[in-house]
CSV table of N, CA and C in Angstrom, one decimal:
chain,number,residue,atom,x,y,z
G,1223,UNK,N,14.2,-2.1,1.0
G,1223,UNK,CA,13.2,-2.3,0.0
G,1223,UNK,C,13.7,-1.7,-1.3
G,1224,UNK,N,14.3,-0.6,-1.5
G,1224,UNK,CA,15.0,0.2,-2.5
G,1224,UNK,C,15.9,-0.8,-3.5
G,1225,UNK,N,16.9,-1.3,-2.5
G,1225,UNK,CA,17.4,-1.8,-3.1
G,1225,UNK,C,17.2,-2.9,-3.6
G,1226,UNK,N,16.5,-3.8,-3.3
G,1226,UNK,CA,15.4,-5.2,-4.0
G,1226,UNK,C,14.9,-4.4,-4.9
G,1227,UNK,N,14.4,-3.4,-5.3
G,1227,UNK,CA,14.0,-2.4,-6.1
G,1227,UNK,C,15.0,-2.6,-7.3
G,1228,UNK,N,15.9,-2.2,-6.6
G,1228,UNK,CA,16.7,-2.0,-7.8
G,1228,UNK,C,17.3,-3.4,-8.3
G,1229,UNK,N,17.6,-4.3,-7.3
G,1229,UNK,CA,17.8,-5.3,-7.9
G,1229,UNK,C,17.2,-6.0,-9.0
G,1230,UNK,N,16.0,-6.2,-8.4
G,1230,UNK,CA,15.2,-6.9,-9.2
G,1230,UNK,C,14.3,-6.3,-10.3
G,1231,UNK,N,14.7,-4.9,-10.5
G,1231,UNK,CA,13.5,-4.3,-11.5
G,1231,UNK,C,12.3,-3.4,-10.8
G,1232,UNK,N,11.3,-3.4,-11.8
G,1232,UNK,CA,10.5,-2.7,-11.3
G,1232,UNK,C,10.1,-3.1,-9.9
G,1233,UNK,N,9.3,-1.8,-9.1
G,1233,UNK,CA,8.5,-1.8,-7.8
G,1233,UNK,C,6.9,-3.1,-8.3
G,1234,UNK,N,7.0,-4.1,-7.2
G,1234,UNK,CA,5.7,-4.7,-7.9
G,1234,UNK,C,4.4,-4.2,-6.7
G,1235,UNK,N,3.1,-3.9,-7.5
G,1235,UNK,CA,2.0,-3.2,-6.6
G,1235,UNK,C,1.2,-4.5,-6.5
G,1236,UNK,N,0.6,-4.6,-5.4
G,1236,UNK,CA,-0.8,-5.1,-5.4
G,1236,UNK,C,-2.0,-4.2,-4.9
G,1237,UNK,N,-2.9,-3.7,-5.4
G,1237,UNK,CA,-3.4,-2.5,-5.2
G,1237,UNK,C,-5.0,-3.4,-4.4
G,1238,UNK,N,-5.4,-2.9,-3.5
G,1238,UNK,CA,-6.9,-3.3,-2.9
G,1238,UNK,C,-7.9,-2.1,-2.2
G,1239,UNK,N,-8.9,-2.0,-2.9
G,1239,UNK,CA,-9.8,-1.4,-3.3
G,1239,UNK,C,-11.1,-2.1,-3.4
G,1240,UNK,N,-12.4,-1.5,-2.8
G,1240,UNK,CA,-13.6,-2.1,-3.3
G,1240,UNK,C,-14.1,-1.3,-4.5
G,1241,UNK,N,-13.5,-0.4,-4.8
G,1241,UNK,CA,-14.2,0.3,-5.8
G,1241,UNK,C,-13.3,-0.3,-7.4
G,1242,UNK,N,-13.9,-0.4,-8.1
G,1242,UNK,CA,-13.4,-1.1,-9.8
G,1242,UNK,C,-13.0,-0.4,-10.0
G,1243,UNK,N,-14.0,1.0,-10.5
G,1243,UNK,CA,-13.1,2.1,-11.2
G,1243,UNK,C,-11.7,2.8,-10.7
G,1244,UNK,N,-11.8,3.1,-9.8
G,1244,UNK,CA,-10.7,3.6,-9.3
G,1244,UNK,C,-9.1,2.7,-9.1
G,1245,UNK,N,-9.6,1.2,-8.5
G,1245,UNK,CA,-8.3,0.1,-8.9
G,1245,UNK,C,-8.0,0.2,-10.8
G,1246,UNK,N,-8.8,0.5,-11.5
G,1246,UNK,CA,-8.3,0.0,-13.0
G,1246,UNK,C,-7.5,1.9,-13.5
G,1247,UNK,N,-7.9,3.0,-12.5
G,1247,UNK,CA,-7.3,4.1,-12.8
G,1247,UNK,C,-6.3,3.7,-12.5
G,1248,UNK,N,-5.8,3.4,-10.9
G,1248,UNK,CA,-4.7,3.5,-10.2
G,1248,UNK,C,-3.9,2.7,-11.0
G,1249,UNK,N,-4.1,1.5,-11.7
G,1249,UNK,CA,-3.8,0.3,-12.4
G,1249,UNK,C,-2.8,1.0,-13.3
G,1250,UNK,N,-3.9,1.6,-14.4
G,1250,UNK,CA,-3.2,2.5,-15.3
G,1250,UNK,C,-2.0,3.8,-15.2
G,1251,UNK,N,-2.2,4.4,-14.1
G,1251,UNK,CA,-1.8,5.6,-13.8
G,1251,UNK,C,0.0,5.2,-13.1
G,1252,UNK,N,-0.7,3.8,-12.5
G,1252,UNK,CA,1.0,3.6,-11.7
G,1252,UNK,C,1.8,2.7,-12.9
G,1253,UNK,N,1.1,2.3,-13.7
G,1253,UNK,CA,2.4,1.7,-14.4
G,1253,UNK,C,2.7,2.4,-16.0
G,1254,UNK,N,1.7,3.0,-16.1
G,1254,UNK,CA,2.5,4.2,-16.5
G,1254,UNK,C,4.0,5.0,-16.6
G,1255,UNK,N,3.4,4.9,-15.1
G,1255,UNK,CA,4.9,5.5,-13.9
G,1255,UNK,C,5.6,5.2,-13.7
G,1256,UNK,N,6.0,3.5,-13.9
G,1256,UNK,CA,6.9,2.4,-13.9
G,1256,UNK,C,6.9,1.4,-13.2
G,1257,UNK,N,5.5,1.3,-12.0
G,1257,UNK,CA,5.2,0.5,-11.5
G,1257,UNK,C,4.5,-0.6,-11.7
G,1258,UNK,N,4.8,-1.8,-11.5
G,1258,UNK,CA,4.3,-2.9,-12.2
G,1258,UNK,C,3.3,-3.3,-10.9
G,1259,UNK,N,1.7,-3.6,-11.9
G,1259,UNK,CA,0.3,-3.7,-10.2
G,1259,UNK,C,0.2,-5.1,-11.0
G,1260,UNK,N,0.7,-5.9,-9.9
G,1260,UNK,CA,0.3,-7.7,-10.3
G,1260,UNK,C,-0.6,-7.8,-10.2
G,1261,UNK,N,-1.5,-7.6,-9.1
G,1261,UNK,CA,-2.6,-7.8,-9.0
G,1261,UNK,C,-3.9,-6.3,-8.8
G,1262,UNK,N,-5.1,-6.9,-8.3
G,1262,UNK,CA,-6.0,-6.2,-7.7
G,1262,UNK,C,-7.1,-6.5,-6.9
G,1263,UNK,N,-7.3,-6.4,-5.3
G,1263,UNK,CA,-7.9,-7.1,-4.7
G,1263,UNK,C,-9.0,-6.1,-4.4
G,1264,UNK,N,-10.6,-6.6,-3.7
G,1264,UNK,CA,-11.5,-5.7,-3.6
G,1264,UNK,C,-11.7,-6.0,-2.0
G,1265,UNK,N,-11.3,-7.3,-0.8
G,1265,UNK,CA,-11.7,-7.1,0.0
G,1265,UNK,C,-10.6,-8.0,0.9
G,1266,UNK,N,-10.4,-8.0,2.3
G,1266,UNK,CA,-9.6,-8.8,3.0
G,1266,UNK,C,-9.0,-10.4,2.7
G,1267,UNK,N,-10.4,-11.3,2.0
G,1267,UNK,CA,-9.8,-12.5,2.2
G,1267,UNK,C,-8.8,-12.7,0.5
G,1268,UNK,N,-9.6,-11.6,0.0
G,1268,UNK,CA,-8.6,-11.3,-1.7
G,1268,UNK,C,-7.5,-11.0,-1.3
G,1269,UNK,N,-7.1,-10.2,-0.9
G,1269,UNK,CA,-6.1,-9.6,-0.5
G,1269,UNK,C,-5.0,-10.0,0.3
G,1270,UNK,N,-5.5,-10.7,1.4
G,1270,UNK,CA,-4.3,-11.7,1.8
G,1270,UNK,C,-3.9,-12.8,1.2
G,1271,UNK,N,-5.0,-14.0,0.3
G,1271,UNK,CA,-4.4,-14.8,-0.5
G,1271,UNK,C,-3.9,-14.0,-1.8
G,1272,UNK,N,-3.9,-13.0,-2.6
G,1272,UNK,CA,-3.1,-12.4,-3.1
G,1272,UNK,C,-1.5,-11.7,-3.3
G,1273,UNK,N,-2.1,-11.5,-1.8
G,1273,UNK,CA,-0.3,-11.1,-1.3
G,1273,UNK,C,0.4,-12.1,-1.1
G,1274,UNK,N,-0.1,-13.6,-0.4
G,1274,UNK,CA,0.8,-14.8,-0.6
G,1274,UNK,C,1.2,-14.8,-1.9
G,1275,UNK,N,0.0,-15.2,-2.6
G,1275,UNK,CA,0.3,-15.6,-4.3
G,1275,UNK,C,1.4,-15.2,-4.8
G,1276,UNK,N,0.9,-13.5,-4.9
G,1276,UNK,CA,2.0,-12.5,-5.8
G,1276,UNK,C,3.2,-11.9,-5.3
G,1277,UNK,N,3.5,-11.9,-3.8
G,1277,UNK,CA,4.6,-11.6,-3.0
G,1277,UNK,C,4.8,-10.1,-3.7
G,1278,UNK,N,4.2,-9.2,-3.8
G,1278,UNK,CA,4.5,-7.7,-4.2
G,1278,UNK,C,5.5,-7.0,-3.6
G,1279,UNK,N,6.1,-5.9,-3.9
G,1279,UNK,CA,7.2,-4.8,-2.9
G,1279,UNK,C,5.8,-4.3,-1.9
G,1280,UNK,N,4.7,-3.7,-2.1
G,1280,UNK,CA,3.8,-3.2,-1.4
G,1280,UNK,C,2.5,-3.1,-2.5
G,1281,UNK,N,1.8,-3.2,-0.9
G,1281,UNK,CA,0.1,-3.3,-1.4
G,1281,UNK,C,-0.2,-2.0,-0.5
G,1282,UNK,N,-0.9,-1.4,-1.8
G,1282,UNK,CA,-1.9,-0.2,-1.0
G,1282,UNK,C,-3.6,-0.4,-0.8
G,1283,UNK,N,-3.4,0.3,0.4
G,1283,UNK,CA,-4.7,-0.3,0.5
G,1283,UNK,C,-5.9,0.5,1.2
G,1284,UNK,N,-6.8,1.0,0.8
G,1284,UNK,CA,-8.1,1.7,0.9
G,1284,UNK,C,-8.2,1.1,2.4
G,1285,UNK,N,-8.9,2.4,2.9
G,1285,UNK,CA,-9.1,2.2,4.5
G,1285,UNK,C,-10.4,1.6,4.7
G,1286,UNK,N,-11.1,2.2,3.3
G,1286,UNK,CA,-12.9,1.9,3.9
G,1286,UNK,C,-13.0,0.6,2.6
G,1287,UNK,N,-13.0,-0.6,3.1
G,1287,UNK,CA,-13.0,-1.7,1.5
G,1287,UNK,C,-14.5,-2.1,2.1
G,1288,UNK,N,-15.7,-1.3,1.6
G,1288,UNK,CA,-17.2,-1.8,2.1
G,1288,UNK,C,-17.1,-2.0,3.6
G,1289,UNK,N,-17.8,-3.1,4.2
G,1289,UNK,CA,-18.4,-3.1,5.9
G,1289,UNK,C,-16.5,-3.3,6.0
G,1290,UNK,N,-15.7,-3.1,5.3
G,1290,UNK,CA,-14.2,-4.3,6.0
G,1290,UNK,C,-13.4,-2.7,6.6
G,1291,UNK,N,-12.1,-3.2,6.9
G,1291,UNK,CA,-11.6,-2.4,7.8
G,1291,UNK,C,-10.3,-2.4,6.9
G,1292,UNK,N,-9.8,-1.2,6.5
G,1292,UNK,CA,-8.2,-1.3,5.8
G,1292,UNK,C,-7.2,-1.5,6.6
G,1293,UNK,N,-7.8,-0.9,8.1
G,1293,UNK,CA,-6.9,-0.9,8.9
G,1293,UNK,C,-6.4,-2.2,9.4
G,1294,UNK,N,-7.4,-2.9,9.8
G,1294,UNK,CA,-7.6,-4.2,10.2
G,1294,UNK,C,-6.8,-5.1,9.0
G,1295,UNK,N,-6.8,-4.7,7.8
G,1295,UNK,CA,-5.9,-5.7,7.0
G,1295,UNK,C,-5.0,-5.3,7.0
G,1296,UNK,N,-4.4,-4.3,7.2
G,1296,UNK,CA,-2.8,-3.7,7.6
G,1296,UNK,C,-2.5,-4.3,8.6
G,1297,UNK,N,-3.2,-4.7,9.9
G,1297,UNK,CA,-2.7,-5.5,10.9
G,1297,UNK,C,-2.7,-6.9,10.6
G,1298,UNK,N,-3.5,-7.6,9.8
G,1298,UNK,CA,-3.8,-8.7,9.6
G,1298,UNK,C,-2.3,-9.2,8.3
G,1299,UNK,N,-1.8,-8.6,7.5
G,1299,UNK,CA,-0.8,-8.8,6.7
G,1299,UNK,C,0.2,-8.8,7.7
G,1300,UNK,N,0.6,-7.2,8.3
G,1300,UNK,CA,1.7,-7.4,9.2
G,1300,UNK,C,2.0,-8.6,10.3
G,1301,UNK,N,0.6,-9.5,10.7
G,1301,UNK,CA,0.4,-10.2,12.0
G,1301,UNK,C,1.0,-11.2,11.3
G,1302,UNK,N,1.0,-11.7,9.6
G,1302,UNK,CA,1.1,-12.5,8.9
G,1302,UNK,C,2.3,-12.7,8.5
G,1303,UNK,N,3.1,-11.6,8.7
G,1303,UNK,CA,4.7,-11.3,8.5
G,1303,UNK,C,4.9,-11.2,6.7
G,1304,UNK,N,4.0,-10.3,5.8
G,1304,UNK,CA,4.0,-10.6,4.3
G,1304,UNK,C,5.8,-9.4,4.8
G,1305,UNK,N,6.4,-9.2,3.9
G,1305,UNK,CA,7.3,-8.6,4.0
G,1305,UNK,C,7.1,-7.7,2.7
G,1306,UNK,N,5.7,-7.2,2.4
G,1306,UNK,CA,5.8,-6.5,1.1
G,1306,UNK,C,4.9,-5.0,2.5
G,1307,UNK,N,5.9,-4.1,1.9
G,1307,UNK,CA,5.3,-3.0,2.6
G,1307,UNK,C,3.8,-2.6,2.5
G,1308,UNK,N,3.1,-2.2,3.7
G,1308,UNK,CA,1.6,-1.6,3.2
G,1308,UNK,C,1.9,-0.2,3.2
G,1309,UNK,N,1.1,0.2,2.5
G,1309,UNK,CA,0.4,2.1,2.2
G,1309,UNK,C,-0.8,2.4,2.2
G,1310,UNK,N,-1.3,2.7,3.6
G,1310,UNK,CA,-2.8,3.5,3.3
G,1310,UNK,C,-3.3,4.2,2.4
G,1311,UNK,N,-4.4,4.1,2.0
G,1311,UNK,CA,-5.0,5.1,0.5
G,1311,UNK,C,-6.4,5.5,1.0
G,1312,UNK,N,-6.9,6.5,1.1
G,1312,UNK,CA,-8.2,6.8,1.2
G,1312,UNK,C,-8.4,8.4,0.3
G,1313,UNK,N,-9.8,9.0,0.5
G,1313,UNK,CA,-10.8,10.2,0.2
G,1313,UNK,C,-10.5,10.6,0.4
G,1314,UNK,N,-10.0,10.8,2.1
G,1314,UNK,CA,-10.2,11.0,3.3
G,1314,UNK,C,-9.1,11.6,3.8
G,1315,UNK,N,-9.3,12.9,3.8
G,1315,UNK,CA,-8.0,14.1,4.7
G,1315,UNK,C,-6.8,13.0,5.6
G,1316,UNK,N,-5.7,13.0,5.0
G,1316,UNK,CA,-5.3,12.4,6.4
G,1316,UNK,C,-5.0,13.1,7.7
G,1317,UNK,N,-5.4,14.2,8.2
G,1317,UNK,CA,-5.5,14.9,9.4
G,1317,UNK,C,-6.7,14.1,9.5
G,1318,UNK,N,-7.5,13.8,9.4
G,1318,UNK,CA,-8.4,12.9,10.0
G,1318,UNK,C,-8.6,11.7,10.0
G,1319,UNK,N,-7.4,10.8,9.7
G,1319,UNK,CA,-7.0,9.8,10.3
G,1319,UNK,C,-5.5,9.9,10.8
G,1320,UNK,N,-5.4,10.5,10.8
G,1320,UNK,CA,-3.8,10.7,11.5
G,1320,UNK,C,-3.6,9.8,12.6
G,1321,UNK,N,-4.4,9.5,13.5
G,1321,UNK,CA,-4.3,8.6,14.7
G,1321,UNK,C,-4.2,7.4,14.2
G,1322,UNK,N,-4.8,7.1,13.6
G,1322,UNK,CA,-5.4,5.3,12.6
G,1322,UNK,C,-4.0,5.0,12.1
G,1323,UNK,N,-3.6,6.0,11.5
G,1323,UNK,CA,-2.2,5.7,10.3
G,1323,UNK,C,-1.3,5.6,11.6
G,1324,UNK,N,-1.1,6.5,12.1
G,1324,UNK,CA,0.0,6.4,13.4
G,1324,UNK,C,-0.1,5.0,14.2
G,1325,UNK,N,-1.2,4.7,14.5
G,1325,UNK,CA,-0.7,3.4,14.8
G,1325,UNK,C,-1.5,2.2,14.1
G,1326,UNK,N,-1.4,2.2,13.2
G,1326,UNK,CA,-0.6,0.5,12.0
G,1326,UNK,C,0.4,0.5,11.5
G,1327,UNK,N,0.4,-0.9,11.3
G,1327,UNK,CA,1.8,-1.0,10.8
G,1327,UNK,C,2.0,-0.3,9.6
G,1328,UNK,N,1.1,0.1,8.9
G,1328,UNK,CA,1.9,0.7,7.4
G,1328,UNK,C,2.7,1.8,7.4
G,1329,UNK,N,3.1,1.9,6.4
G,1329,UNK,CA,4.8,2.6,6.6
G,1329,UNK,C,4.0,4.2,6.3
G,1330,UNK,N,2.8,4.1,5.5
G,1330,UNK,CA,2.8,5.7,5.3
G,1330,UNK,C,1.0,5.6,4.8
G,1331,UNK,N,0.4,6.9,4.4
G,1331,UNK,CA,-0.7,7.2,3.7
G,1331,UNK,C,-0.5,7.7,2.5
G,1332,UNK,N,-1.2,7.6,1.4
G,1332,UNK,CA,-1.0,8.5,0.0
G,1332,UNK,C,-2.8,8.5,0.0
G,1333,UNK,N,-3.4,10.4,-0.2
G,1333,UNK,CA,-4.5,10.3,-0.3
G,1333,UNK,C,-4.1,9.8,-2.2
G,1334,UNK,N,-5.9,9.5,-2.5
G,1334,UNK,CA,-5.9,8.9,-3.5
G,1334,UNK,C,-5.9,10.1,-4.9
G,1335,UNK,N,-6.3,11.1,-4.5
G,1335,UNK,CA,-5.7,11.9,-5.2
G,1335,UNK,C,-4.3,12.4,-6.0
G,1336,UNK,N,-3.8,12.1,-4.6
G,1336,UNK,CA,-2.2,12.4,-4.9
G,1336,UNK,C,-1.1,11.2,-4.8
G,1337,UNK,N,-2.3,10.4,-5.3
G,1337,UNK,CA,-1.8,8.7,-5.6
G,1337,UNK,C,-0.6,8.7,-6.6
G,1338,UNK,N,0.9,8.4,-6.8
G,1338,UNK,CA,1.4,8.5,-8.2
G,1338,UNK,C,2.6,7.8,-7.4
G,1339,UNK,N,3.7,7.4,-8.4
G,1339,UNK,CA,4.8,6.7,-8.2
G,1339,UNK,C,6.0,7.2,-7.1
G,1340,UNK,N,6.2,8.7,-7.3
G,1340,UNK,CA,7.0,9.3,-6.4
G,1340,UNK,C,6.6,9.8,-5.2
G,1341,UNK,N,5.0,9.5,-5.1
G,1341,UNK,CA,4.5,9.2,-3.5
G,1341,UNK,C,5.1,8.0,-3.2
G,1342,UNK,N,4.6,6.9,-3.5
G,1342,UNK,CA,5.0,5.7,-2.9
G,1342,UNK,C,6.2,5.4,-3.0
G,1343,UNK,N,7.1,5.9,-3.8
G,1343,UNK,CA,8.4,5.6,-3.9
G,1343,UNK,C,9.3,6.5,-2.4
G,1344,UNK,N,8.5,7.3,-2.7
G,1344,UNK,CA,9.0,9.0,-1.3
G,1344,UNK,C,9.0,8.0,0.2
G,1345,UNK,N,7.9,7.3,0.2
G,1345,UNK,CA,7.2,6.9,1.5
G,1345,UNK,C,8.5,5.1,1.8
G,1346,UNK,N,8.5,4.6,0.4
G,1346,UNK,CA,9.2,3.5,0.4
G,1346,UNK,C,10.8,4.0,1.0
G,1347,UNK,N,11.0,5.6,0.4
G,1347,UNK,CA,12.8,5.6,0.7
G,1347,UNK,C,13.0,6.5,2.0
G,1348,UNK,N,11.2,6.6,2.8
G,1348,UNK,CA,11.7,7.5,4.1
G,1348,UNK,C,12.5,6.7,5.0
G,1349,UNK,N,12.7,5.5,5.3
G,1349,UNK,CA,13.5,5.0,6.5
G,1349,UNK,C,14.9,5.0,6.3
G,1350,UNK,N,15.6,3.9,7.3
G,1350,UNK,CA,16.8,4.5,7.2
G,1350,UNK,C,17.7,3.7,5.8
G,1351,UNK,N,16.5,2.7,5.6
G,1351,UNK,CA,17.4,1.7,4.3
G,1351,UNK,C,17.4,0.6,4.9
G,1352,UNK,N,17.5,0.2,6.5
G,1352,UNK,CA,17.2,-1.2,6.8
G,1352,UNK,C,16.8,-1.8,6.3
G,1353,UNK,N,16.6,-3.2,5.9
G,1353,UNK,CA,15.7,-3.8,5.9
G,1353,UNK,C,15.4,-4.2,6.9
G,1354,UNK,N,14.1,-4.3,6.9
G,1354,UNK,CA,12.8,-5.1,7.9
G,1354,UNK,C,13.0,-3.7,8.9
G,1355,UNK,N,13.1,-2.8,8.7
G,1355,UNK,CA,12.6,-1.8,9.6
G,1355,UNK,C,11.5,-1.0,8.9
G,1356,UNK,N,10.6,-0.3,10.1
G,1356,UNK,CA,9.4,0.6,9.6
G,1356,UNK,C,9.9,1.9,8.9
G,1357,UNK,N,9.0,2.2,8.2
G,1357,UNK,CA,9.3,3.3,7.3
G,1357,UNK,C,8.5,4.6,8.1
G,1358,UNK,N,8.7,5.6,8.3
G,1358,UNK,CA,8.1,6.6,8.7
G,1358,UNK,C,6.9,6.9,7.7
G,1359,UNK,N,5.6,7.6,8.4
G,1359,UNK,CA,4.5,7.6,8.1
G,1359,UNK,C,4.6,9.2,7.3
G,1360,UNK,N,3.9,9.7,6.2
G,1360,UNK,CA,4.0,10.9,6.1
G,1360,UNK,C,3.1,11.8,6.7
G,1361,UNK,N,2.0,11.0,8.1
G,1361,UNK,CA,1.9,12.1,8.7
G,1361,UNK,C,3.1,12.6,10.1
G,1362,UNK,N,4.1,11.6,10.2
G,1362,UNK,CA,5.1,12.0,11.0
G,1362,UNK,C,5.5,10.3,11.5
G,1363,UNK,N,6.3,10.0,12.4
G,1363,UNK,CA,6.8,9.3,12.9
G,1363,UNK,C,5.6,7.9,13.8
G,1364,UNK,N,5.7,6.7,13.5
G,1364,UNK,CA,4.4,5.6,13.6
G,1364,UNK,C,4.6,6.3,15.2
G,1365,UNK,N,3.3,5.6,15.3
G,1365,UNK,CA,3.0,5.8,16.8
G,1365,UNK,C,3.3,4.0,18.1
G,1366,UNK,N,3.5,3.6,17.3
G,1366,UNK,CA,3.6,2.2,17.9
G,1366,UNK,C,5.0,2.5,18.2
């Protein structure tokens, strides 16, 4: 991933969120940082036609998007084979989802607080550099 990174330029985000305000923070705050957010989706069926559309490096993605399930679209992209990494984002302590994150496919969590480029970048350069292999989670090693 790094290195498509570097090839091609900036990191591209697709960021999905039910909340507005906070997608147009995160919007602002990551490209800022040098992250380019192509898009911004609010619920599952946005967000997977999105990720076709825009083919991103990684979509982060809120666990709780209203009645929908983040987790459930982390399996639903991966089931789909998008090759753009996911990153969980929530409120929400990750010692209390630590199980949830451990087993989906996404490569890691960034609470939304401590949302910023060198989280996601940290989380994008934990594996070994393979491509198409999983990245380690930063609550420890996936559980799948």
């Amino acid at each position: 991933m790094e290195d498509m990174v570097l090839q091609f330029g900036r990191l591209r985000c697709l960021i999905v969120d039910d909340s507005p305000r906070f997608s147009d923070t995160a919007r602002r705050l990551l490209e800022r940082q040098g992250i380019t957010v192509v898009g911004i989706a609010s619920n599952t069926a946005d967000a997977v036609r999105s990720a076709a559309e825009l083919q991103p490096d990684v979509i982060l993605v809120d666990v709780e998007l209203g009645a929908e399930s983040g987790f459930e679209l982390a399996e639903r992209l991966d089931e789909d084979a998008f090759p753009a990494a996911v990153i969980l984002i929530s409120t929400h302590a990750e010692q209390d989802l630590a199980d949830l994150i451990a087993g989906s496919p996404a490569v890691g969590f960034v609470s939304k607080s401590e949302l910023s480029s060198e989280a996601i970048r940290d989380l994008l350069g934990a594996g070994d550099g393979t491509e198409g292999e999983p990245v380690a989670s930063v609550s420890g090693p996936r559980g799948r």
